[in-house]
Amino acid sequence: MEQAHGDAADLPPVDTSAAAIPAADGAAGVVSPDGPPIPGRRPEERPPFPPVPEVPSAAPVPTVPVGPPVSLPPGAPAAGLAALRRRYARGELDEADVAPDPLTQFAAWLDDALAGEVPEPNAMVLATATPDGVPSARTVLLKGLDERGFVFYTNYESAKAADLGANPRAALVFPWHAMERQVRVTGTAERVSREESAAYFASRPRDSRLGAWASPQSQVVADRAALDRAYAEVEARWGEDEEIPLPDFWGGYRVRPETVEFWQGRHGRLHDRIGYRREGEGWVLERLAP
Ligand SMILES: Cc1cc2nc3c(=O)[nH]c(=O)nc-3n(C[C@H](O)[C@H](O)[C@H](O)COP(=O)(O)O)c2cc1C
Ligand SMILES: Cc1ncc(COP(=O)(O)O)c(C=O)c1O
C-alpha cells in the first residue's frame, strides 16, 4: 500500500536530536539557538502559483436511520478494559529540580523523550475550539521550539485553521506514556512568517510537499482515487529537481504558552504535577494536586 510519505527505505535517516528542531527567524532558541538564517523572497518576487487541482467532493450522503443499540460480542477486547492499568514508578518531579521557565524545562524533557523510547516524541495533540466552544483535537508534529513557543505546520484552510482564525486559543498535550510523563500547554496560536514556513516546506520530502498541494485538508472527498488523481496531477507539474513552491494555503502556527504543566506518574495515582502560569514578564510555579 502506498504510504503518504513514501517507503521508509527511500527516506534519509531521521535526525532525532533536539537540535534538529529548528529555531525560527534566527531568534535565540531554547533548543537550537543557532538555526540557519531563513532565505526569504519578497512576495512580489514570487512567481504566481499554479491553480490547485480540483478534488471532487463526495456526493451528498443519504441519511442513515439509527439502528438498534450496539452489543459487543462477549470476550471482545473491551471486556478487559476495567482491569487495565499500570503502576507508575519511573520518576519523580520536584520543584527544586525544574527550570525557572517552562520552555527550558520542556526542552530538557524533550531531550529525554528523544533519547528514550518514546515513539514519535514530537507528536502532540492540538485542541482547538470554535468561538462558541465546540472543541476538537487532533495530533500534529512539533517542528520548532524556541522561547516564543511551539511550532507546527498545517493547511491554512483546514478545520483547525478555521477554528484558530476565529478563536486563536489552543491547547497542546504531549502524551509521553513510555516515560510516564505528560506535558500540557495552553496558549494562543498565531501564524509564523511566510519565510519561516517556506524554509520548513523546502526541507520536507518531495512526496510530502506534493501531498500538501494535492490535499484539500478536512474537506470531504469522493474517494481515495480522487486523492491519488490529485497527487498524480501535482506530481506531473514539477520536475524531479524543480523547486515546489510553498502553497499559499499551507504554513505554520506558533502556540505562545500561557500555562505549561509537567506531569510525572507516581504510585497510588499520587502523581507529581508542576504548573507554570505566565504572570507579567515572568512565570509563577505551582504544584497541582493529581
Ligand atoms: C502522528 C501524526 C502526526 C500528524 N501531524 C500532522 C501535522 O503536523 N500537521 C497536520 O496538518 N496534520 C497532521 N496530522 C493529521 C492530523 O491529525 C489531522 O488529521 C489533520 O491535520 C486534519 O485535522 P483538522 O481537520 O482538524 O484540521 C498528523 C496525524 C498523526 C496521527
Ligand atoms: C497532513 C499532515 N501534514 C503535515 C504533517 C507533518 O509532516 P512533515 O514531517 O512531513 O512536515 C503530517 C504528519 O503526519 C501530516 O499528516
mmCIF file of C-alpha atoms and ligand atoms in Angstrom:
data_model
loop_
_atom_site.group_PDB
_atom_site.id
_atom_site.type_symbol
_atom_site.label_atom_id
_atom_site.label_comp_id
_atom_site.label_asym_id
_atom_site.label_seq_id
_atom_site.Cartn_x
_atom_site.Cartn_y
_atom_site.Cartn_z
ATOM 1 C CA MET A 1 0.000 0.000 0.000
ATOM 2 C CA GLU A 2 1.289 3.415 -0.877
ATOM 3 C CA GLN A 3 2.348 5.449 2.126
ATOM 4 C CA ALA A 4 1.739 9.154 2.335
ATOM 5 C CA HIS A 5 5.404 9.886 2.900
ATOM 6 C CA GLY A 6 6.924 7.156 0.724
ATOM 7 C CA ASP A 7 8.627 3.998 1.848
ATOM 8 C CA ALA A 8 10.823 4.367 4.880
ATOM 9 C CA ALA A 9 13.677 2.878 2.864
ATOM 10 C CA ASP A 10 13.544 5.844 0.457
ATOM 11 C CA LEU A 11 13.959 8.427 3.164
ATOM 12 C CA PRO A 12 17.157 9.609 4.805
ATOM 13 C CA PRO A 13 17.527 8.648 8.464
ATOM 14 C CA VAL A 14 15.647 10.937 10.803
ATOM 15 C CA ASP A 15 17.780 13.176 12.973
ATOM 16 C CA THR A 16 16.126 12.856 16.334
ATOM 17 C CA SER A 17 18.480 15.133 18.252
ATOM 18 C CA ALA A 18 16.724 18.099 19.807
ATOM 19 C CA ALA A 19 18.879 20.384 17.666
ATOM 20 C CA ALA A 20 17.075 19.024 14.590
ATOM 21 C CA ILE A 21 14.050 21.093 15.566
ATOM 22 C CA PRO A 22 14.917 24.487 14.114
ATOM 23 C CA ALA A 23 14.633 27.754 15.959
ATOM 24 C CA ALA A 24 12.749 30.128 13.713
ATOM 25 C CA ASP A 25 13.591 33.531 12.259
ATOM 26 C CA GLY A 26 17.139 33.242 13.570
ATOM 27 C CA ALA A 27 15.809 34.053 17.056
ATOM 28 C CA ALA A 28 17.715 32.769 20.033
ATOM 29 C CA GLY A 29 16.081 29.376 20.573
ATOM 30 C CA VAL A 30 15.999 27.243 23.660
ATOM 31 C CA VAL A 31 16.577 24.103 21.631
ATOM 32 C CA SER A 32 18.547 25.278 18.641
ATOM 33 C CA PRO A 33 19.772 28.832 19.131
ATOM 34 C CA ASP A 34 21.964 28.781 16.036
ATOM 35 C CA GLY A 35 19.474 27.744 13.367
ATOM 36 C CA PRO A 36 20.452 28.763 9.830
ATOM 37 C CA PRO A 37 19.194 32.107 8.541
ATOM 38 C CA ILE A 38 15.924 31.735 6.657
ATOM 39 C CA PRO A 39 16.209 32.621 2.971
ATOM 40 C CA GLY A 40 13.339 34.877 2.037
ATOM 41 C CA ARG A 41 11.909 36.356 -1.102
ATOM 42 C CA ARG A 42 9.572 39.282 -1.028
ATOM 43 C CA PRO A 43 6.038 38.257 -2.062
ATOM 44 C CA GLU A 44 6.158 40.428 -5.202
ATOM 45 C CA GLU A 45 9.239 38.500 -6.445
ATOM 46 C CA ARG A 46 7.490 35.132 -6.259
ATOM 47 C CA PRO A 47 6.118 33.566 -9.446
ATOM 48 C CA PRO A 48 2.334 33.153 -9.389
ATOM 49 C CA PHE A 49 1.202 29.770 -8.092
ATOM 50 C CA PRO A 50 -0.494 27.343 -10.447
ATOM 51 C CA PRO A 51 -4.087 26.557 -9.531
ATOM 52 C CA VAL A 52 -4.740 23.775 -7.030
ATOM 53 C CA PRO A 53 -6.209 20.654 -8.661
ATOM 54 C CA GLU A 54 -9.906 20.100 -8.202
ATOM 55 C CA VAL A 55 -10.505 17.152 -5.888
ATOM 56 C CA PRO A 56 -14.128 16.179 -6.465
ATOM 57 C CA SER A 57 -16.133 16.288 -3.304
ATOM 58 C CA ALA A 58 -18.383 13.431 -2.348
ATOM 59 C CA ALA A 59 -21.988 13.163 -3.496
ATOM 60 C CA PRO A 60 -24.440 14.134 -0.730
ATOM 61 C CA VAL A 61 -24.699 11.295 1.783
ATOM 62 C CA PRO A 62 -28.208 9.935 2.339
ATOM 63 C CA THR A 63 -29.351 9.996 5.943
ATOM 64 C CA VAL A 64 -28.989 6.554 7.553
ATOM 65 C CA PRO A 65 -31.602 5.710 10.189
ATOM 66 C CA VAL A 66 -30.173 4.916 13.628
ATOM 67 C CA GLY A 67 -30.229 1.135 14.155
ATOM 68 C CA PRO A 68 -30.697 -0.973 17.295
ATOM 69 C CA PRO A 69 -28.265 -0.460 20.212
ATOM 70 C CA VAL A 70 -24.809 -1.945 19.549
ATOM 71 C CA SER A 71 -23.956 -5.041 21.571
ATOM 72 C CA LEU A 72 -20.308 -6.114 21.583
ATOM 73 C CA PRO A 73 -19.634 -9.880 21.427
ATOM 74 C CA PRO A 74 -18.744 -11.428 24.810
ATOM 75 C CA GLY A 75 -14.971 -11.655 25.223
ATOM 76 C CA ALA A 76 -14.397 -8.659 22.929
ATOM 77 C CA PRO A 77 -11.259 -6.677 23.817
ATOM 78 C CA ALA A 78 -13.392 -4.086 25.602
ATOM 79 C CA ALA A 79 -14.282 -6.669 28.269
ATOM 80 C CA GLY A 80 -10.872 -6.335 29.946
ATOM 81 C CA LEU A 81 -10.704 -2.548 29.983
ATOM 82 C CA ALA A 82 -11.724 -2.011 33.621
ATOM 83 C CA ALA A 83 -8.786 -4.075 34.854
ATOM 84 C CA LEU A 84 -6.228 -2.468 32.535
ATOM 85 C CA ARG A 85 -3.842 -0.264 34.494
ATOM 86 C CA ARG A 86 -0.164 0.394 35.026
ATOM 87 C CA ARG A 87 1.593 1.384 38.207
ATOM 88 C CA TYR A 88 3.738 4.452 37.568
ATOM 89 C CA ALA A 89 7.121 4.411 39.262
ATOM 90 C CA ARG A 90 9.708 5.639 36.791
ATOM 91 C CA GLY A 91 10.489 9.011 38.282
ATOM 92 C CA GLU A 92 9.693 11.986 40.449
ATOM 93 C CA LEU A 93 9.348 15.693 39.774
ATOM 94 C CA ASP A 94 10.362 18.198 42.400
ATOM 95 C CA GLU A 95 10.044 21.985 42.416
ATOM 96 C CA ALA A 96 13.732 22.195 43.319
ATOM 97 C CA ASP A 97 14.743 20.379 40.138
ATOM 98 C CA VAL A 98 12.773 22.241 37.467
ATOM 99 C CA ALA A 99 13.959 25.222 35.400
ATOM 100 C CA PRO A 100 12.606 28.690 36.237
ATOM 101 C CA ASP A 101 10.890 28.930 32.836
ATOM 102 C CA PRO A 102 8.767 26.226 31.248
ATOM 103 C CA LEU A 103 10.376 26.307 27.786
ATOM 104 C CA THR A 104 13.779 25.420 29.216
ATOM 105 C CA GLN A 105 12.110 22.710 31.283
ATOM 106 C CA PHE A 106 10.242 21.471 28.199
ATOM 107 C CA ALA A 107 13.485 21.349 26.194
ATOM 108 C CA ALA A 108 15.034 19.159 28.913
ATOM 109 C CA TRP A 109 12.068 16.754 28.890
ATOM 110 C CA LEU A 110 12.004 16.739 25.086
ATOM 111 C CA ASP A 111 15.669 15.718 25.134
ATOM 112 C CA ASP A 112 14.754 12.846 27.469
ATOM 113 C CA ALA A 113 11.906 11.810 25.156
ATOM 114 C CA LEU A 114 14.161 11.987 22.077
ATOM 115 C CA ALA A 115 16.847 9.939 23.814
ATOM 116 C CA GLY A 116 14.388 7.438 25.270
ATOM 117 C CA GLU A 117 11.885 5.005 23.922
ATOM 118 C CA VAL A 118 9.038 7.413 23.177
ATOM 119 C CA PRO A 119 7.708 6.724 19.661
ATOM 120 C CA GLU A 120 7.161 9.967 17.701
ATOM 121 C CA PRO A 121 8.343 12.141 20.606
ATOM 122 C CA ASN A 122 7.395 15.327 18.719
ATOM 123 C CA ALA A 123 3.788 14.214 18.213
ATOM 124 C CA MET A 124 1.401 16.390 20.205
ATOM 125 C CA VAL A 125 -2.360 16.594 20.460
ATOM 126 C CA LEU A 126 -3.627 20.026 19.445
ATOM 127 C CA ALA A 127 -7.022 21.089 20.765
ATOM 128 C CA THR A 128 -8.904 23.994 19.233
ATOM 129 C CA ALA A 129 -12.453 25.272 19.611
ATOM 130 C CA THR A 130 -14.932 27.301 17.640
ATOM 131 C CA PRO A 131 -15.806 30.713 19.116
ATOM 132 C CA ASP A 132 -18.949 29.187 20.634
ATOM 133 C CA GLY A 133 -16.944 26.473 22.340
ATOM 134 C CA VAL A 134 -17.209 23.363 20.153
ATOM 135 C CA PRO A 135 -13.871 21.615 20.750
ATOM 136 C CA SER A 136 -11.843 19.326 18.523
ATOM 137 C CA ALA A 137 -8.476 17.669 18.956
ATOM 138 C CA ARG A 138 -6.013 16.003 16.625
ATOM 139 C CA THR A 139 -2.334 15.035 16.518
ATOM 140 C CA VAL A 140 0.222 17.302 14.837
ATOM 141 C CA LEU A 141 4.019 17.295 14.863
ATOM 142 C CA LEU A 142 6.115 19.806 16.789
ATOM 143 C CA LYS A 143 8.529 21.240 14.213
ATOM 144 C CA GLY A 144 10.049 24.210 16.004
ATOM 145 C CA LEU A 145 10.654 25.319 19.561
ATOM 146 C CA ASP A 146 12.155 28.487 20.929
ATOM 147 C CA GLU A 147 11.460 30.981 23.689
ATOM 148 C CA ARG A 148 8.388 32.195 21.750
ATOM 149 C CA GLY A 149 6.624 28.854 21.718
ATOM 150 C CA PHE A 150 5.698 25.625 19.922
ATOM 151 C CA VAL A 151 5.505 25.482 16.106
ATOM 152 C CA PHE A 152 3.545 23.065 13.905
ATOM 153 C CA TYR A 153 2.649 23.127 10.191
ATOM 154 C CA THR A 154 -0.668 22.521 8.524
ATOM 155 C CA ASN A 155 -3.171 23.556 5.884
ATOM 156 C CA TYR A 156 -4.476 27.092 6.454
ATOM 157 C CA GLU A 157 -7.864 26.041 5.012
ATOM 158 C CA SER A 158 -8.284 23.070 7.351
ATOM 159 C CA ALA A 159 -10.844 22.725 10.134
ATOM 160 C CA LYS A 160 -8.224 23.508 12.767
ATOM 161 C CA ALA A 161 -7.195 26.650 10.868
ATOM 162 C CA ALA A 162 -10.833 27.766 10.696
ATOM 163 C CA ASP A 163 -11.057 27.311 14.465
ATOM 164 C CA LEU A 164 -7.817 29.203 15.078
ATOM 165 C CA GLY A 165 -8.784 32.013 12.698
ATOM 166 C CA ALA A 166 -11.910 32.709 14.728
ATOM 167 C CA ASN A 167 -10.548 31.712 18.142
ATOM 168 C CA PRO A 168 -6.750 31.594 18.473
ATOM 169 C CA ARG A 169 -6.802 29.910 21.876
ATOM 170 C CA ALA A 170 -5.342 26.409 21.727
ATOM 171 C CA ALA A 171 -4.107 23.596 23.933
ATOM 172 C CA LEU A 172 -1.372 21.018 23.364
ATOM 173 C CA VAL A 173 -0.734 17.659 25.020
ATOM 174 C CA PHE A 174 2.481 15.659 24.692
ATOM 175 C CA PRO A 175 1.500 12.106 25.743
ATOM 176 C CA TRP A 176 4.869 10.584 26.589
ATOM 177 C CA HIS A 177 3.395 7.398 28.077
ATOM 178 C CA ALA A 178 6.612 5.381 27.752
ATOM 179 C CA MET A 179 8.230 7.799 30.200
ATOM 180 C CA GLU A 180 5.126 8.049 32.382
ATOM 181 C CA ARG A 181 5.181 11.746 31.563
ATOM 182 C CA GLN A 182 2.771 14.237 30.082
ATOM 183 C CA VAL A 183 3.159 17.915 29.220
ATOM 184 C CA ARG A 184 0.132 20.170 28.773
ATOM 185 C CA VAL A 185 0.214 23.638 27.263
ATOM 186 C CA THR A 186 -2.439 26.301 26.841
ATOM 187 C CA GLY A 187 -1.873 29.462 24.883
ATOM 188 C CA THR A 188 -2.570 31.485 21.786
ATOM 189 C CA ALA A 189 -1.716 30.414 18.239
ATOM 190 C CA GLU A 190 -0.521 32.786 15.534
ATOM 191 C CA ARG A 191 0.787 32.152 12.036
ATOM 192 C CA VAL A 192 4.573 32.039 11.634
ATOM 193 C CA SER A 193 6.179 34.260 8.973
ATOM 194 C CA ARG A 194 5.973 33.159 5.330
ATOM 195 C CA GLU A 195 9.784 32.961 5.285
ATOM 196 C CA GLU A 196 9.730 30.536 8.185
ATOM 197 C CA SER A 197 7.041 28.402 6.528
ATOM 198 C CA ALA A 198 8.894 28.468 3.191
ATOM 199 C CA ALA A 199 12.120 27.310 4.817
ATOM 200 C CA TYR A 200 10.327 24.466 6.585
ATOM 201 C CA PHE A 201 8.321 23.466 3.489
ATOM 202 C CA ALA A 202 11.524 23.290 1.427
ATOM 203 C CA SER A 203 13.024 20.895 3.991
ATOM 204 C CA ARG A 204 10.190 18.349 3.632
ATOM 205 C CA PRO A 205 10.488 15.223 1.461
ATOM 206 C CA ARG A 206 9.201 15.772 -2.087
ATOM 207 C CA ASP A 207 6.199 13.498 -1.648
ATOM 208 C CA SER A 208 5.080 15.422 1.449
ATOM 209 C CA ARG A 209 5.362 18.727 -0.429
ATOM 210 C CA LEU A 210 3.283 17.260 -3.268
ATOM 211 C CA GLY A 211 0.812 15.830 -0.762
ATOM 212 C CA ALA A 212 0.292 19.286 0.710
ATOM 213 C CA TRP A 213 -0.560 20.607 -2.775
ATOM 214 C CA ALA A 214 -2.872 17.673 -3.541
ATOM 215 C CA SER A 215 -4.899 17.567 -0.324
ATOM 216 C CA PRO A 216 -7.806 19.932 0.407
ATOM 217 C CA GLN A 217 -7.352 19.058 4.079
ATOM 218 C CA SER A 218 -10.515 18.486 6.154
ATOM 219 C CA GLN A 219 -12.845 18.555 3.129
ATOM 220 C CA VAL A 220 -14.991 15.563 2.210
ATOM 221 C CA VAL A 221 -13.628 13.965 -0.972
ATOM 222 C CA ALA A 222 -15.269 11.435 -3.265
ATOM 223 C CA ASP A 223 -12.905 8.531 -2.624
ATOM 224 C CA ARG A 224 -9.226 7.522 -2.347
ATOM 225 C CA ALA A 225 -8.904 7.522 -6.137
ATOM 226 C CA ALA A 226 -9.773 11.234 -6.219
ATOM 227 C CA LEU A 227 -6.861 11.969 -3.891
ATOM 228 C CA ASP A 228 -4.500 9.762 -5.900
ATOM 229 C CA ARG A 229 -5.528 11.558 -9.118
ATOM 230 C CA ALA A 230 -4.914 14.950 -7.482
ATOM 231 C CA TYR A 231 -1.495 13.746 -6.334
ATOM 232 C CA ALA A 232 -0.622 12.463 -9.829
ATOM 233 C CA GLU A 233 -1.676 15.818 -11.265
ATOM 234 C CA VAL A 234 0.586 17.834 -8.988
ATOM 235 C CA GLU A 235 3.390 15.284 -9.385
ATOM 236 C CA ALA A 236 3.355 15.868 -13.139
ATOM 237 C CA ARG A 237 3.511 19.623 -12.633
ATOM 238 C CA TRP A 238 7.032 19.898 -11.235
ATOM 239 C CA GLY A 239 10.155 18.101 -12.486
ATOM 240 C CA GLU A 240 12.166 15.921 -10.110
ATOM 241 C CA ASP A 241 14.704 18.672 -9.436
ATOM 242 C CA GLU A 242 12.350 21.604 -9.744
ATOM 243 C CA GLU A 243 11.505 23.692 -6.681
ATOM 244 C CA ILE A 244 7.976 23.052 -5.432
ATOM 245 C CA PRO A 245 6.683 26.378 -4.109
ATOM 246 C CA LEU A 246 5.066 26.822 -0.728
ATOM 247 C CA PRO A 247 1.298 26.752 -1.273
ATOM 248 C CA ASP A 248 -0.476 29.954 -0.198
ATOM 249 C CA PHE A 249 -2.793 27.751 1.855
ATOM 250 C CA TRP A 250 -0.083 25.991 3.877
ATOM 251 C CA GLY A 251 2.164 27.128 6.718
ATOM 252 C CA GLY A 252 2.968 27.136 10.393
ATOM 253 C CA TYR A 253 1.406 28.239 13.634
ATOM 254 C CA ARG A 254 3.246 29.090 16.803
ATOM 255 C CA VAL A 255 1.483 28.456 20.100
ATOM 256 C CA ARG A 256 2.671 31.033 22.623
ATOM 257 C CA PRO A 257 2.267 29.378 26.021
ATOM 258 C CA GLU A 258 0.243 30.910 28.822
ATOM 259 C CA THR A 259 0.356 27.823 31.045
ATOM 260 C CA VAL A 260 2.563 24.732 30.894
ATOM 261 C CA GLU A 261 2.146 21.707 33.149
ATOM 262 C CA PHE A 262 4.644 18.877 33.661
ATOM 263 C CA TRP A 263 3.224 15.579 34.931
ATOM 264 C CA GLN A 264 5.203 12.625 36.209
ATOM 265 C CA GLY A 265 3.286 9.467 37.120
ATOM 266 C CA ARG A 266 3.655 8.221 40.716
ATOM 267 C CA HIS A 267 2.353 5.318 42.810
ATOM 268 C CA GLY A 268 -1.203 5.318 44.103
ATOM 269 C CA ARG A 269 -2.138 7.871 41.425
ATOM 270 C CA LEU A 270 -0.496 10.497 43.669
ATOM 271 C CA HIS A 271 1.342 11.976 40.705
ATOM 272 C CA ASP A 272 3.682 14.978 40.584
ATOM 273 C CA ARG A 273 2.250 17.964 38.720
ATOM 274 C CA ILE A 274 4.228 21.174 38.395
ATOM 275 C CA GLY A 275 2.437 24.014 36.646
ATOM 276 C CA TYR A 276 3.810 27.272 35.231
ATOM 277 C CA ARG A 277 1.478 30.225 34.794
ATOM 278 C CA ARG A 278 2.537 33.352 32.901
ATOM 279 C CA GLU A 279 2.315 36.477 35.066
ATOM 280 C CA GLY A 280 3.573 39.718 33.522
ATOM 281 C CA GLU A 281 7.054 39.071 32.147
ATOM 282 C CA GLY A 282 7.665 36.075 34.386
ATOM 283 C CA TRP A 283 6.286 32.700 35.411
ATOM 284 C CA VAL A 284 4.586 31.557 38.589
ATOM 285 C CA LEU A 285 5.377 27.989 39.563
ATOM 286 C CA GLU A 286 2.734 25.920 41.375
ATOM 287 C CA ARG A 287 2.262 22.325 42.479
ATOM 288 C CA LEU A 288 -1.110 20.920 41.480
ATOM 289 C CA ALA A 289 -2.968 18.085 43.144
ATOM 290 C CA PRO A 290 -3.063 14.986 40.986
HETATM 291 C C1 LIG B 1 1.318 11.219 14.262
HETATM 292 C C2 LIG B 1 0.512 12.226 13.480
HETATM 293 C C3 LIG B 1 1.098 13.407 13.100
HETATM 294 C C4 LIG B 1 0.372 14.337 12.374
HETATM 295 N N1 LIG B 1 0.968 15.517 12.073
HETATM 296 C C5 LIG B 1 0.260 16.467 11.422
HETATM 297 C C6 LIG B 1 0.830 17.750 11.192
HETATM 298 O O1 LIG B 1 1.959 18.064 11.598
HETATM 299 N N2 LIG B 1 0.092 18.644 10.507
HETATM 300 C C7 LIG B 1 -1.170 18.370 10.068
HETATM 301 O O2 LIG B 1 -1.782 19.225 9.437
HETATM 302 N N3 LIG B 1 -1.747 17.172 10.302
HETATM 303 C C8 LIG B 1 -1.061 16.224 10.974
HETATM 304 N N4 LIG B 1 -1.645 15.008 11.241
HETATM 305 C C9 LIG B 1 -3.027 14.789 10.795
HETATM 306 C C10 LIG B 1 -3.990 15.461 11.805
HETATM 307 O O3 LIG B 1 -4.090 14.663 12.971
HETATM 308 C C11 LIG B 1 -5.385 15.715 11.223
HETATM 309 O O4 LIG B 1 -5.938 14.525 10.713
HETATM 310 C C12 LIG B 1 -5.369 16.771 10.112
HETATM 311 O O5 LIG B 1 -4.469 17.829 10.405
HETATM 312 C C13 LIG B 1 -6.759 17.350 9.877
HETATM 313 O O6 LIG B 1 -7.221 17.964 11.048
HETATM 314 P P1 LIG B 1 -8.437 19.028 11.065
HETATM 315 O O7 LIG B 1 -9.438 18.523 10.054
HETATM 316 O O8 LIG B 1 -8.943 19.018 12.462
HETATM 317 O O9 LIG B 1 -7.859 20.363 10.656
HETATM 318 C C14 LIG B 1 -0.957 14.064 11.987
HETATM 319 C C15 LIG B 1 -1.548 12.867 12.390
HETATM 320 C C16 LIG B 1 -0.836 11.970 13.132
HETATM 321 C C17 LIG B 1 -1.508 10.704 13.596
HETATM 322 C C1 LIG B 2 -1.386 16.080 6.927
HETATM 323 C C2 LIG B 2 -0.029 16.249 7.546
HETATM 324 N N1 LIG B 2 0.611 17.410 7.371
HETATM 325 C C3 LIG B 2 1.835 17.601 7.896
HETATM 326 C C4 LIG B 2 2.460 16.624 8.631
HETATM 327 C C5 LIG B 2 3.823 16.897 9.155
HETATM 328 O O1 LIG B 2 4.671 16.093 8.403
HETATM 329 P P1 LIG B 2 6.121 16.520 7.917
HETATM 330 O O2 LIG B 2 7.041 15.917 8.924
HETATM 331 O O3 LIG B 2 6.284 15.903 6.569
HETATM 332 O O4 LIG B 2 6.158 18.007 7.833
HETATM 333 C C6 LIG B 2 1.823 15.398 8.831
HETATM 334 C C7 LIG B 2 2.448 14.335 9.622
HETATM 335 O O5 LIG B 2 1.916 13.247 9.790
HETATM 336 C C8 LIG B 2 0.545 15.217 8.275
HETATM 337 O O6 LIG B 2 -0.130 14.055 8.429
#
